[in-house]
Coordinates of C-alpha atoms in Angstrom, one line a residue:
X125 CA 0.0 0.0 0.0
X126 CA 1.3 3.5 -0.9
X127 CA 1.9 5.6 2.2
X128 CA 0.9 9.3 2.4
X129 CA 4.6 10.2 2.2
X130 CA 5.1 8.2 -1.0
X131 CA 2.0 9.8 -2.6
X132 CA 3.1 13.3 -1.5
X133 CA 6.6 12.8 -2.7
X134 CA 5.4 11.5 -6.1
X135 CA 3.0 14.4 -6.5
X136 CA 5.6 17.0 -5.6
X137 CA 8.0 15.5 -8.1
X138 CA 5.2 15.4 -10.7
X139 CA 4.6 19.2 -10.2
X140 CA 8.3 20.1 -10.3
X141 CA 8.8 17.9 -13.4
X142 CA 6.5 20.4 -15.3
X143 CA 9.2 23.1 -15.0
X144 CA 9.9 24.4 -18.5
X145 CA 13.3 25.6 -17.4
X146 CA 16.0 23.0 -18.0
X147 CA 19.3 22.5 -16.1
X148 CA 22.0 20.1 -17.0
X149 CA 23.7 18.0 -14.4
X150 CA 26.4 15.5 -15.3
X151 CA 25.3 15.6 -19.0
X152 CA 21.7 14.9 -18.3
X153 CA 18.8 17.4 -18.7
X154 CA 16.4 17.9 -15.8
X155 CA 13.5 20.3 -15.1
X156 CA 15.2 22.9 -13.0
X157 CA 13.0 22.7 -9.9
X158 CA 12.9 18.9 -9.9
X159 CA 16.7 18.8 -9.8
X160 CA 16.6 21.4 -7.0
X161 CA 14.1 19.3 -5.1
X162 CA 16.2 16.2 -5.4
X163 CA 19.3 18.0 -4.3
X164 CA 17.5 19.4 -1.2
X165 CA 16.2 16.0 -0.2
X166 CA 19.5 14.2 -0.8
X167 CA 21.4 16.8 1.2
X168 CA 18.9 16.7 4.0
X169 CA 19.2 12.9 4.3
X170 CA 23.0 13.1 4.3
X171 CA 23.1 15.9 6.9
X172 CA 20.2 14.7 9.2
X173 CA 19.3 11.0 8.4
X174 CA 16.7 11.1 11.3
X175 CA 14.9 14.1 9.9
X176 CA 11.1 14.2 10.5
X177 CA 8.6 13.4 7.7
X178 CA 7.5 17.1 7.9
X179 CA 11.0 18.4 7.2
X180 CA 11.6 15.8 4.5
X181 CA 8.5 17.0 2.6
X182 CA 9.4 20.7 3.3
X183 CA 12.9 20.1 1.8
X184 CA 11.4 18.5 -1.4
X185 CA 8.7 21.2 -1.8
X186 CA 10.9 24.2 -0.9
X187 CA 10.7 25.6 -4.5
X188 CA 7.6 23.8 -5.8
X189 CA 6.3 25.3 -9.0
X190 CA 8.6 28.4 -8.5
X191 CA 8.5 29.2 -12.2
X192 CA 4.8 30.1 -11.9
X193 CA 5.6 33.2 -9.9
X194 CA 8.0 35.2 -12.1
X195 CA 10.4 37.6 -10.6
X196 CA 9.7 40.0 -13.5
X197 CA 6.1 40.3 -12.4
X198 CA 7.3 42.4 -9.4
X199 CA 9.2 45.7 -9.4
X200 CA 12.9 45.1 -10.2
X201 CA 14.1 46.8 -7.0
X202 CA 14.9 45.6 -3.4
X203 CA 11.3 46.1 -2.2
X204 CA 10.0 44.2 -5.2
X205 CA 12.5 41.4 -4.6
X206 CA 11.6 41.0 -0.9
X207 CA 7.8 41.0 -1.8
X208 CA 8.4 38.3 -4.4
X209 CA 10.3 36.2 -1.9
X210 CA 7.6 36.5 0.7
X211 CA 4.8 35.7 -1.8
X212 CA 6.8 32.7 -3.1
X213 CA 7.0 31.2 0.5
X214 CA 3.2 31.5 0.8
X215 CA 2.7 30.1 -2.7
X216 CA 5.0 27.1 -2.0
X217 CA 3.3 26.4 1.3
X218 CA -0.2 26.6 -0.2
X219 CA 0.7 24.4 -3.2
X220 CA 2.3 21.8 -0.8
X221 CA -0.7 22.0 1.6
X222 CA -3.1 21.0 -1.2
X223 CA -0.9 18.0 -2.1
X224 CA -0.6 16.9 1.6
X225 CA -4.4 17.1 2.1
X226 CA -5.0 15.0 -1.0
X227 CA -2.4 12.5 0.3
X228 CA -4.3 12.1 3.5
X229 CA -2.3 14.0 6.1
X230 CA -4.0 15.7 9.0
X231 CA -4.2 19.5 9.5
X232 CA -1.5 19.6 12.2
X233 CA 1.0 17.9 9.9
X234 CA 0.1 20.2 7.0
X235 CA 0.4 23.3 9.2
X236 CA 3.8 22.2 10.4
X237 CA 5.1 21.7 6.8
X238 CA 3.7 25.1 5.9
X239 CA 5.4 26.7 8.9
X240 CA 8.7 25.1 7.8
X241 CA 8.4 26.1 4.1
X242 CA 7.6 29.7 5.2
X243 CA 10.8 29.6 7.3
X244 CA 9.1 30.8 10.5
X245 CA 11.1 31.3 13.7
X246 CA 14.5 31.0 12.0
X247 CA 17.3 30.6 14.6
X248 CA 14.6 29.7 17.2
X249 CA 12.9 26.6 15.7
X250 CA 15.3 23.7 15.3
X251 CA 13.7 22.3 12.2
X252 CA 13.3 25.7 10.5
X253 CA 17.1 26.2 11.2
X254 CA 17.8 22.7 9.8
X255 CA 15.9 23.5 6.6
X256 CA 17.8 26.8 6.3
X257 CA 21.1 24.9 6.7
X258 CA 20.1 22.6 3.8
X259 CA 19.1 25.5 1.6
X260 CA 22.4 27.2 2.2
X261 CA 24.4 24.0 1.7
X262 CA 22.7 23.2 -1.6
X263 CA 23.3 26.8 -2.7
X264 CA 27.0 26.6 -1.8
X265 CA 27.5 23.2 -3.4
X266 CA 25.5 23.7 -6.6
X267 CA 24.6 27.3 -7.2
X268 CA 27.5 29.4 -5.9
X269 CA 29.7 28.7 -9.0
X270 CA 27.1 30.2 -11.5
X271 CA 26.9 33.3 -9.2
X272 CA 30.7 33.7 -9.3
X273 CA 30.6 34.2 -13.0
X274 CA 27.8 36.9 -12.8
X275 CA 28.9 39.2 -10.0
X276 CA 31.9 41.1 -8.8
X277 CA 33.9 40.0 -5.7
X278 CA 32.4 42.5 -3.3
X279 CA 28.8 41.4 -4.1
X280 CA 29.9 37.8 -3.9
X281 CA 31.5 38.3 -0.5
X282 CA 28.3 39.9 0.7
X283 CA 26.2 37.0 -0.6
X284 CA 28.5 34.4 1.1
X285 CA 28.6 36.3 4.4
X286 CA 24.8 36.6 4.4
X287 CA 24.5 32.8 3.6
X288 CA 27.0 32.0 6.4
X289 CA 25.1 34.1 8.9
X290 CA 21.9 32.2 8.3
X291 CA 23.5 28.8 9.1
X292 CA 24.1 26.9 12.4
X293 CA 27.5 25.9 13.6
X294 CA 26.8 22.3 12.3
X295 CA 25.9 23.8 9.0
X296 CA 29.2 25.7 8.9
X297 CA 31.2 22.6 9.5
X298 CA 29.4 20.8 6.8
X299 CA 29.8 23.7 4.4
X300 CA 33.6 23.6 4.8
X301 CA 33.6 19.9 3.7
X302 CA 32.1 20.7 0.2
X303 CA 34.4 20.1 -2.7
X304 CA 34.7 23.7 -4.1
X305 CA 37.0 24.8 -6.9
X306 CA 40.2 26.4 -5.5
X307 CA 39.0 29.8 -6.7
X308 CA 35.6 29.5 -4.9
X309 CA 37.2 28.2 -1.7
X310 CA 39.6 31.2 -1.7
X311 CA 36.6 33.5 -2.2
X312 CA 34.7 31.8 0.7
X313 CA 37.7 32.1 3.0
X314 CA 38.2 35.7 2.1
X315 CA 34.5 36.5 2.7
X316 CA 34.6 34.9 6.1
X317 CA 38.1 36.0 7.2
X318 CA 39.2 32.4 7.5

């Protein structure tokens, strides 16, 4: 018999598989958000194998259907960016809640997953912090390099510092184990004064 977790996971993957944006990983093309979702889940299970079912789902659904809320539909300034990010969190939480309800989860479970996806009580709630660590680790491992080619050193140092400040000490230790290019490792060390 299929469990609610298996159903929810399949449906989250099916939604993310519709992403028209394609990313290449090891010579294979993937829908961008499906690849991101897989990376989030895999990193979570490496970092915290005993993670609750709620946080496992929140990690998979972190960017669910993100392409449907275009950045360009908001003013292209700091205020517009922050509003877009806030609206995205609510959109991801709502989209996931609908899937979880269909999969048979109770309201308390659904509310907890929404709480995590909306990243409430960061630094105070252990699971919200765990999710933030995973987001930062996935960014550093897979998405820092493309950033390096788009921005100047000062902006990059600022991005790295902000990412580092969001993480726990355990997250920091894990981040330093990632296999960076020498150039990116030097940049990270320079940003953090290591």
